[in-house]
Coordinates of N, CA, C and O in Angstrom, one line a residue:
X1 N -19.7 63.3 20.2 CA -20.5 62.9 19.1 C -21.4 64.0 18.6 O -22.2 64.5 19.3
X2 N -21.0 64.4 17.2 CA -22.3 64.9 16.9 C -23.7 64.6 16.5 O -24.1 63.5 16.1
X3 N -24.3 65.5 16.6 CA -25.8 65.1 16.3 C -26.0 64.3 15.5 O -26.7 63.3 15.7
X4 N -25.4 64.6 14.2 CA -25.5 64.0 12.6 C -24.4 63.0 12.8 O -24.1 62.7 11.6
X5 N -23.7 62.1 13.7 CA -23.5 61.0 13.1 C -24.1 59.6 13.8 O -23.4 58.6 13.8
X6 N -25.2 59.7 14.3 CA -26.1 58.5 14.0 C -26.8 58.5 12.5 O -27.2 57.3 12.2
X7 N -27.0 59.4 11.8 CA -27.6 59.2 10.7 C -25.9 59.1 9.4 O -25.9 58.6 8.2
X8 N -25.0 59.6 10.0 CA -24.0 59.0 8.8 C -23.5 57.8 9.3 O -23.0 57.0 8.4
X9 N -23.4 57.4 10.7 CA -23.2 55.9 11.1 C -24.4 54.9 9.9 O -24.2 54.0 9.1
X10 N -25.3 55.2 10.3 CA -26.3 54.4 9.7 C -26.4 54.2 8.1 O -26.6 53.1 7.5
X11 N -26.4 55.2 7.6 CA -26.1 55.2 6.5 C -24.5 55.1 5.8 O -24.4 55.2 4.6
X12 N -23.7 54.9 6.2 CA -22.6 53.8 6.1 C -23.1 52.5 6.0 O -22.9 51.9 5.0
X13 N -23.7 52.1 7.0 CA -24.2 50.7 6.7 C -25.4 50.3 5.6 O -25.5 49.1 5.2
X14 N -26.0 51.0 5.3 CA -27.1 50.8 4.6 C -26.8 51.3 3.3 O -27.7 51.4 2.3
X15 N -25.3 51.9 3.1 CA -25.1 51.8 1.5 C -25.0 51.1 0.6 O -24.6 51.3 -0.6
X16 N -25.6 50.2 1.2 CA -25.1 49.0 0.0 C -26.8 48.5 -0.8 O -27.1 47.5 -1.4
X17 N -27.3 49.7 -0.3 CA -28.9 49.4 -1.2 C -29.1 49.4 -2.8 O -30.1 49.2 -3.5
X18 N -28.0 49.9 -3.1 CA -28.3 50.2 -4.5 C -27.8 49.1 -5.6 O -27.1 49.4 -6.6
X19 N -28.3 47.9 -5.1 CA -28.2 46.5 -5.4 C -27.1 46.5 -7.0 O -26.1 45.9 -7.3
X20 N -28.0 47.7 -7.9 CA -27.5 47.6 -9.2 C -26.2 48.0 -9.7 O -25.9 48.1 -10.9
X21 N -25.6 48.2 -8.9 CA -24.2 49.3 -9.0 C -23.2 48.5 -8.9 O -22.3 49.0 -8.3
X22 N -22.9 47.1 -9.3 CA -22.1 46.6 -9.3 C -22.2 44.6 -9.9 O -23.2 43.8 -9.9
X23 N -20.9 44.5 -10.1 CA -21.6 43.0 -10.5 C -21.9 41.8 -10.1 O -21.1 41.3 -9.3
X24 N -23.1 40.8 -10.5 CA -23.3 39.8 -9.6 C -22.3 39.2 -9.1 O -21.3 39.4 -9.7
X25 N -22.1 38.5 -8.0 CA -20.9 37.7 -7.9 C -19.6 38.3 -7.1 O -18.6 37.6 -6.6
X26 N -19.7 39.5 -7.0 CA -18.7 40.4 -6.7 C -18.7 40.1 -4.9 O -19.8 40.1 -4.3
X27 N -17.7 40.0 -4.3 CA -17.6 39.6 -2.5 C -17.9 40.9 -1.6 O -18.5 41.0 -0.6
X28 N -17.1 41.9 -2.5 CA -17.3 43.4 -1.6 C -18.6 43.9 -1.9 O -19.1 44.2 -0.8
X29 N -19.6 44.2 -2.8 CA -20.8 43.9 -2.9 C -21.5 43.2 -2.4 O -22.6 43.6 -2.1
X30 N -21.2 41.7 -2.2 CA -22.4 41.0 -1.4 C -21.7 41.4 0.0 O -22.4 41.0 0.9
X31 N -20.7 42.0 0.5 CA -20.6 42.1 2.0 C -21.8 43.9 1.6 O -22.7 43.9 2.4
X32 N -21.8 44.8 0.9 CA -22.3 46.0 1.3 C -24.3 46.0 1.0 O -25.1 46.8 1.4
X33 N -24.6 44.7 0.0 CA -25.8 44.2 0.2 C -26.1 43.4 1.3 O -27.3 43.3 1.6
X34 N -25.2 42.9 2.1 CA -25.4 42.0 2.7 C -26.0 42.8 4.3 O -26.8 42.3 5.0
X35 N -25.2 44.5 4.5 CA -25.1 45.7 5.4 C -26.5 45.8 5.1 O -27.3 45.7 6.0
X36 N -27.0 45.9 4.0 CA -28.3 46.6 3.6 C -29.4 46.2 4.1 O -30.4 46.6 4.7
X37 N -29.0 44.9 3.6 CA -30.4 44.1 4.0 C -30.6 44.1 5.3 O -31.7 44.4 5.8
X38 N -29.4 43.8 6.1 CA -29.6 43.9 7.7 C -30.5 45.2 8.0 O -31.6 45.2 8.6
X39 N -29.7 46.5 7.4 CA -30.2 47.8 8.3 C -32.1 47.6 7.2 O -33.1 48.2 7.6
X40 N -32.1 47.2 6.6 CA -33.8 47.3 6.3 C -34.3 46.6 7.2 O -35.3 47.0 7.7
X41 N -34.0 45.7 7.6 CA -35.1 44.7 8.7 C -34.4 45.4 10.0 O -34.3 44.6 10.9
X42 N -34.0 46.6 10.4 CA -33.3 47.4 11.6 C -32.9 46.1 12.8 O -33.3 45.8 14.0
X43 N -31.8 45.5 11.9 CA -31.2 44.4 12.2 C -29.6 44.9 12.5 O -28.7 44.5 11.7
X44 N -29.5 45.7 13.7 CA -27.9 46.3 13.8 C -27.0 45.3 14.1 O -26.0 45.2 13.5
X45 N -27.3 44.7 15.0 CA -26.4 43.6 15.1 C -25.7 42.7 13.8 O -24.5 42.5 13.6
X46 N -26.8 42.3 12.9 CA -26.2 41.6 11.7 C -25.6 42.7 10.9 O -24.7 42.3 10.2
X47 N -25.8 44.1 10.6 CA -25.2 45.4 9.9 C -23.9 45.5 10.4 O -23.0 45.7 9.6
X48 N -23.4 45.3 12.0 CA -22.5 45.4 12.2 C -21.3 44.3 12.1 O -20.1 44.5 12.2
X49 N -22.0 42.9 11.9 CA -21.2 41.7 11.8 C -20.6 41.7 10.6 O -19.9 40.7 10.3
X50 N -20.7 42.8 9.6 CA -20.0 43.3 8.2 C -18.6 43.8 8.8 O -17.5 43.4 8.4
X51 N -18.7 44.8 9.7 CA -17.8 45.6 10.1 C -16.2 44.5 10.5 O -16.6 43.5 11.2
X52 N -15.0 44.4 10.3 CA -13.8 44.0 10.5 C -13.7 44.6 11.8 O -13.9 45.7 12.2
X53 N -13.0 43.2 12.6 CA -12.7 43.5 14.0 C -11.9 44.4 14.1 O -11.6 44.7 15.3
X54 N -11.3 45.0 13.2 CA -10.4 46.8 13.7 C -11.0 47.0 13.0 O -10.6 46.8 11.9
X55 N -12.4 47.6 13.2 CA -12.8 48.7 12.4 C -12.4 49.4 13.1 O -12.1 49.3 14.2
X56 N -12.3 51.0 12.0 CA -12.1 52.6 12.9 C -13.0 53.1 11.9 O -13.4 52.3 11.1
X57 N -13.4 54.7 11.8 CA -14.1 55.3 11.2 C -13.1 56.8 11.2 O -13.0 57.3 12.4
X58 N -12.7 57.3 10.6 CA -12.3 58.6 10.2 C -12.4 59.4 11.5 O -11.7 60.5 11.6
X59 N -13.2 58.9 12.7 CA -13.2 60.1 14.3 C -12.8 59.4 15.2 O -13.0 59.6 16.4
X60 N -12.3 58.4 14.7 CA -11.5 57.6 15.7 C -12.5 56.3 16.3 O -12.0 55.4 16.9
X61 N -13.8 56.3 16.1 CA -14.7 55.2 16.8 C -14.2 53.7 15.7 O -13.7 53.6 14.5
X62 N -14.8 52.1 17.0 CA -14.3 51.4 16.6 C -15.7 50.9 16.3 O -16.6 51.7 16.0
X63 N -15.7 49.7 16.4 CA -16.4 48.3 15.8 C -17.9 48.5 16.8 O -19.1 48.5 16.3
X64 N -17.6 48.6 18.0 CA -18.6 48.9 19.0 C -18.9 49.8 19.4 O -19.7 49.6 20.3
X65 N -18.3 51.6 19.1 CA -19.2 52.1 19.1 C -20.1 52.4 17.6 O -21.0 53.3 17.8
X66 N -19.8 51.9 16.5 CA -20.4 51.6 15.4 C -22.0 50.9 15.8 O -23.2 51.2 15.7
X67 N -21.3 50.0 16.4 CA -23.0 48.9 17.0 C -23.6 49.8 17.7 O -24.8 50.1 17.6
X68 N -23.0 50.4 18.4 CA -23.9 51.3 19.7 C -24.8 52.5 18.6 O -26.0 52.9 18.8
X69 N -24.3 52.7 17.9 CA -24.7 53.9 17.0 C -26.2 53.4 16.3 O -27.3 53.8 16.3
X70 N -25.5 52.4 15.7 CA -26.2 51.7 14.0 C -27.9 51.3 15.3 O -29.0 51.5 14.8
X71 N -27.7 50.8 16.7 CA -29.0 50.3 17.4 C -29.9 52.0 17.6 O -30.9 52.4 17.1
X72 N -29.2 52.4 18.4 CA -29.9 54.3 18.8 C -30.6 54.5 17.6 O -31.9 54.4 17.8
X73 N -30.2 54.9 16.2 CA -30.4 55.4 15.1 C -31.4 54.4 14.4 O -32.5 54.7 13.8
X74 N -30.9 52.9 14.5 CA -32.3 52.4 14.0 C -33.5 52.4 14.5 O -34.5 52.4 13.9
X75 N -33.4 52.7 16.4 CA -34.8 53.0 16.8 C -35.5 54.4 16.9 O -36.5 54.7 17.5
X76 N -34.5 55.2 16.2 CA -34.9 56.7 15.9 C -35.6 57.0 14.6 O -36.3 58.1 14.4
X77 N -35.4 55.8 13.8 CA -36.0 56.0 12.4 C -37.1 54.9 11.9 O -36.7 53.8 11.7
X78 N -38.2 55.2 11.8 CA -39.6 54.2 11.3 C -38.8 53.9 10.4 O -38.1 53.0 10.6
X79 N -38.7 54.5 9.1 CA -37.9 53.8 7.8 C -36.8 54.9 7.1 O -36.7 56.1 7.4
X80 N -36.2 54.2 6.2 CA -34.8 54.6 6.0 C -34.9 54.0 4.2 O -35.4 53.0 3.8
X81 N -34.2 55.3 3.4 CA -34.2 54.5 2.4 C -33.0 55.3 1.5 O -33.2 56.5 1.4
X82 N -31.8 54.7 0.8 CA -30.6 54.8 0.3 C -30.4 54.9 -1.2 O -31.0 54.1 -1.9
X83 N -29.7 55.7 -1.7 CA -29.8 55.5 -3.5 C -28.3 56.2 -3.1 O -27.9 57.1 -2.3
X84 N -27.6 55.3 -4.0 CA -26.2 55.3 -4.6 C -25.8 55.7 -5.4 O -26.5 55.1 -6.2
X85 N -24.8 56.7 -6.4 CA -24.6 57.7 -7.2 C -22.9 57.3 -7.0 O -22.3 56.9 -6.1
X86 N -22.5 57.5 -8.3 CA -21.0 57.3 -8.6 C -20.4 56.3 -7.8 O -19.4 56.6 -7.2
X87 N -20.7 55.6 -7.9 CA -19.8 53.9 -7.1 C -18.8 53.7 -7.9 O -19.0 53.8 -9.1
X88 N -17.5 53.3 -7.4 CA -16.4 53.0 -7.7 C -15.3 52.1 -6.7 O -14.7 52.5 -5.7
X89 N -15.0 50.8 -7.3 CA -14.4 49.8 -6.2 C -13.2 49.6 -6.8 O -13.2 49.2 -8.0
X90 N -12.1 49.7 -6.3 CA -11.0 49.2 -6.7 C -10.3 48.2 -5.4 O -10.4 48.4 -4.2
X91 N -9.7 47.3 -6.0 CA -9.2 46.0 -5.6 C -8.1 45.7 -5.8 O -7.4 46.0 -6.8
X92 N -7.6 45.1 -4.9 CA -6.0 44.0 -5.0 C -6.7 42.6 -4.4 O -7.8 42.2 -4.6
X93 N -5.6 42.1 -3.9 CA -5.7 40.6 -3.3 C -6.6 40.7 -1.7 O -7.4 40.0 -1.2
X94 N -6.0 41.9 -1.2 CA -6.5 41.7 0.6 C -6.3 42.9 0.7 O -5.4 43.4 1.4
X95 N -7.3 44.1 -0.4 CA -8.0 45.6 0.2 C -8.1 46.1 -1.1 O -7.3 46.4 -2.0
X96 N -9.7 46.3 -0.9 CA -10.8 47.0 -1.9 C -10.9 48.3 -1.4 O -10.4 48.5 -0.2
X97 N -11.4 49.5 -2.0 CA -11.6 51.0 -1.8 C -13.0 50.9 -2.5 O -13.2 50.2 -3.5
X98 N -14.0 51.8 -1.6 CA -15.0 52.2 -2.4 C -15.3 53.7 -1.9 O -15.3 54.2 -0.8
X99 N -15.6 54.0 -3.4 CA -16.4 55.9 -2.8 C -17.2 55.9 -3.8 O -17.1 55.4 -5.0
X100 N -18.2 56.5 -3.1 CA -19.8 56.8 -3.6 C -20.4 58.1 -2.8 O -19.9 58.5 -1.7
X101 N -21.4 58.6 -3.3 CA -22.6 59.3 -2.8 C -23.6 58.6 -2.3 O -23.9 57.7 -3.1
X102 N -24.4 58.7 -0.9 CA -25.3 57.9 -0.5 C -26.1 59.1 -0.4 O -25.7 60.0 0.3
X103 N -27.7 59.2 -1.0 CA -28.7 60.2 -1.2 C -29.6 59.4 0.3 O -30.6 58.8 0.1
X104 N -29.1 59.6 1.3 CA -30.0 58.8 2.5 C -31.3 59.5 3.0 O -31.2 60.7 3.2
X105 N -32.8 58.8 3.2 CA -33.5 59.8 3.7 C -34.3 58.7 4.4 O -34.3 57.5 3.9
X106 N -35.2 59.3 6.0 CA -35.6 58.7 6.4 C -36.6 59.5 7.4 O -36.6 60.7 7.7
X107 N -37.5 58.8 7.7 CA -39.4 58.9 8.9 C -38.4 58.8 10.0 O -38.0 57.7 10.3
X108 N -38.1 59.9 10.5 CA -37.9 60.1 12.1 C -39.2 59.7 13.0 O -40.3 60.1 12.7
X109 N -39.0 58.6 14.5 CA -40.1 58.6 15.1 C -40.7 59.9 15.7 O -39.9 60.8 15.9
X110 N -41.8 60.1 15.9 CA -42.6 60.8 16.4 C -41.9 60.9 18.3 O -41.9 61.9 19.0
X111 N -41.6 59.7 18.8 CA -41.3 59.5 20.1 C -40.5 60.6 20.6 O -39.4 60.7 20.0
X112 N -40.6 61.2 21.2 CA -39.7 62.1 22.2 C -39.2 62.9 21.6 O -38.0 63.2 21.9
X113 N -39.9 63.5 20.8 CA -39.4 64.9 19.9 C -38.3 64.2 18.8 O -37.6 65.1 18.4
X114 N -38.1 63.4 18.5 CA -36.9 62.9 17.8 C -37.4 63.4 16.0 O -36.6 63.5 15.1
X115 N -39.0 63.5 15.9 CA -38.7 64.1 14.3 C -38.2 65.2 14.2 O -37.4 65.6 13.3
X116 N -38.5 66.1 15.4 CA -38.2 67.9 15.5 C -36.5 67.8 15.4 O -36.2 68.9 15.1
X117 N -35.4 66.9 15.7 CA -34.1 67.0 15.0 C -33.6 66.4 14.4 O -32.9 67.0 13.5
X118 N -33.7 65.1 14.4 CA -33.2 64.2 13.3 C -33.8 64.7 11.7 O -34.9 64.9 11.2
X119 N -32.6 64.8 11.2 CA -32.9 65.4 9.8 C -33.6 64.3 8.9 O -33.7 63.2 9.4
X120 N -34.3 64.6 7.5 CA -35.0 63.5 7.0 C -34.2 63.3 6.0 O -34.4 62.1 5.8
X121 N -33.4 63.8 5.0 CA -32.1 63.9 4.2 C -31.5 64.4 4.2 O -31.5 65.6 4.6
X122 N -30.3 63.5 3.5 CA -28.8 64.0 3.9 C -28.1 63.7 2.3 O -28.9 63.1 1.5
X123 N -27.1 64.0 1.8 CA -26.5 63.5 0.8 C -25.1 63.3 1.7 O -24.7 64.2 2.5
X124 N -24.3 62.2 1.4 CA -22.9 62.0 1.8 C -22.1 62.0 1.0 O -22.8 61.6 0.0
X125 N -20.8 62.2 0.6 CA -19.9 61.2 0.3 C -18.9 60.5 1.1 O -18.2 61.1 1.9
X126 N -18.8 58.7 0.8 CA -18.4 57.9 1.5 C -16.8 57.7 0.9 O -16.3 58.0 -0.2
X127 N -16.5 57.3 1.6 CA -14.8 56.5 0.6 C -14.8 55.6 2.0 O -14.8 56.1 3.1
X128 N -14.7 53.9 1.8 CA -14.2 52.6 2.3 C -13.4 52.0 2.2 O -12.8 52.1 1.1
X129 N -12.8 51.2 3.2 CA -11.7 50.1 2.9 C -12.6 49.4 3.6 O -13.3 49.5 4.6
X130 N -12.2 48.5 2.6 CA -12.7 46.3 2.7 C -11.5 45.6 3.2 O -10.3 45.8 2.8
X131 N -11.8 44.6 4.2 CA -10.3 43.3 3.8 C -10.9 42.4 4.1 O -11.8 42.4 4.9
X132 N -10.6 41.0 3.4 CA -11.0 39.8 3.4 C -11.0 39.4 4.7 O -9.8 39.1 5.0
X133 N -11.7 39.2 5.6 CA -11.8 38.8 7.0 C -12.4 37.3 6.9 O -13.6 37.4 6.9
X134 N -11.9 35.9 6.7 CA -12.9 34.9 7.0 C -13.2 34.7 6.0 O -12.3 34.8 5.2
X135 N -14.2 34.6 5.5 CA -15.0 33.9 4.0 C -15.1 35.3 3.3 O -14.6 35.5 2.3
X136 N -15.7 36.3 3.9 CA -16.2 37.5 3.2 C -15.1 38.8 3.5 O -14.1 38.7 4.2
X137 N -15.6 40.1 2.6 CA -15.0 41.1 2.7 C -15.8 41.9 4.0 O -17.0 41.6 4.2
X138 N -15.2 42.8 4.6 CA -15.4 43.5 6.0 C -14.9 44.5 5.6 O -13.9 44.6 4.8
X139 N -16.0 45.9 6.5 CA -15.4 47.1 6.1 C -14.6 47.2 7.8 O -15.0 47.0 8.9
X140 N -13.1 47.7 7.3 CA -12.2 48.5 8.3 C -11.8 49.3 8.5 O -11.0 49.5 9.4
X141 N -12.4 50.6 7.5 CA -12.7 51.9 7.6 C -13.8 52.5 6.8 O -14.2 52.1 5.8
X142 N -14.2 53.9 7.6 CA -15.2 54.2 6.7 C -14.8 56.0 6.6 O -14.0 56.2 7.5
X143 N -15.0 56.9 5.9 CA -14.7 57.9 5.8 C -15.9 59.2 5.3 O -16.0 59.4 4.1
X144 N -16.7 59.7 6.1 CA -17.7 60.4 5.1 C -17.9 62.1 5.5 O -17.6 62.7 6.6
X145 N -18.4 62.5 4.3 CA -18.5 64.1 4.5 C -20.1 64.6 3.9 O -20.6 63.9 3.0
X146 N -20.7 65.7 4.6 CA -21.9 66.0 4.1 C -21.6 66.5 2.8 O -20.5 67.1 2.5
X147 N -22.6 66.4 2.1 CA -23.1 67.4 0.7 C -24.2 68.1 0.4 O -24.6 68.7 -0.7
X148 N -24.7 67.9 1.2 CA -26.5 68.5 0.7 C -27.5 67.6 1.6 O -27.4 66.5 2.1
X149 N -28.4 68.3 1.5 CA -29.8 67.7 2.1 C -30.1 68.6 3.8 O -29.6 69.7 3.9
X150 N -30.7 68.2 4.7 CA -31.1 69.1 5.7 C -29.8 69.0 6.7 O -29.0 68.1 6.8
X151 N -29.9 70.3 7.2 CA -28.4 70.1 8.6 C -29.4 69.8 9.7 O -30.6 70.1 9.8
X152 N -28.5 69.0 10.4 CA -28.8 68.6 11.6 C -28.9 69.7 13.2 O -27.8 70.2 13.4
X153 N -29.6 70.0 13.8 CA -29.7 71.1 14.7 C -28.4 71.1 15.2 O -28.1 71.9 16.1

């Protein structure tokens, strides 16, 4: 694992803050508001109840080590805050795609030297797959690359 992916773990989940980027009503939006809200109240457990029982992520990690990540990284960060740039969802019947830019930045705790590496911004770009799991949409993949903002030691 590298350094920097507790902060793009986490920020996968908390993309879905940019409430405005899409329209009321929409299922794959209320599942990536639904991510947000959780990771604001540093509620990983309910961020990760978004995630589809095969999740994978682009490095091969599943569903739980997602959970294991999204808990570490929430107690590494006082607050965290997400703005979304170029959102774009395309859909069928049973698998939505989304890619966007997530501008993520966040108050590393003071505890145990954790502000001295955890970076405080990052820029990503993300690209997702959704599938209708049960009532709601679930992400079952996630895919992201840096763009800008501080590197991680």
């Amino acid at each position: 694992m590298t350094s920097r992916r507790p902060l793009l773990v986490a920020a996968l989940a908390a993309a879905a803050v940019a409430t405005a980027c899409g329209p009321k009503g929409d299922p794959v939006r209320a599942t990536l508001d639904g991510i947000a809200r959780a990771v604001e109240r540093t509620d990983a457990e309910k961020a990760a109840s978004h995630l589809a029982a095969g999740y994978r992520d682009a490095q091969g990690g599943d569903r739980t080590e997602a959970l294991l990540t999204l808990k570490r990284y929430l107690a590494a960060y006082e607050a965290l805050s997400v703005s979304l740039a170029d959102v774009e969802v395309t859909r069928s019947a049973d698998l939505a795609r989304a890619t966007f830019r997530a501008d993520v930045s966040g108050t590393p705790r003071k505890l145990g030297g954790l502000d001295g590496w955890l970076p405080r911004s990052v820029k990503l770009r993300f690209e997702l797959t959704l599938v209708p799991e049960g009532k709601e949409w679930k992400v079952s993949w996630a895919s992201w690359r840096q763009e800008g903002g501080d590197q991680a030691p």
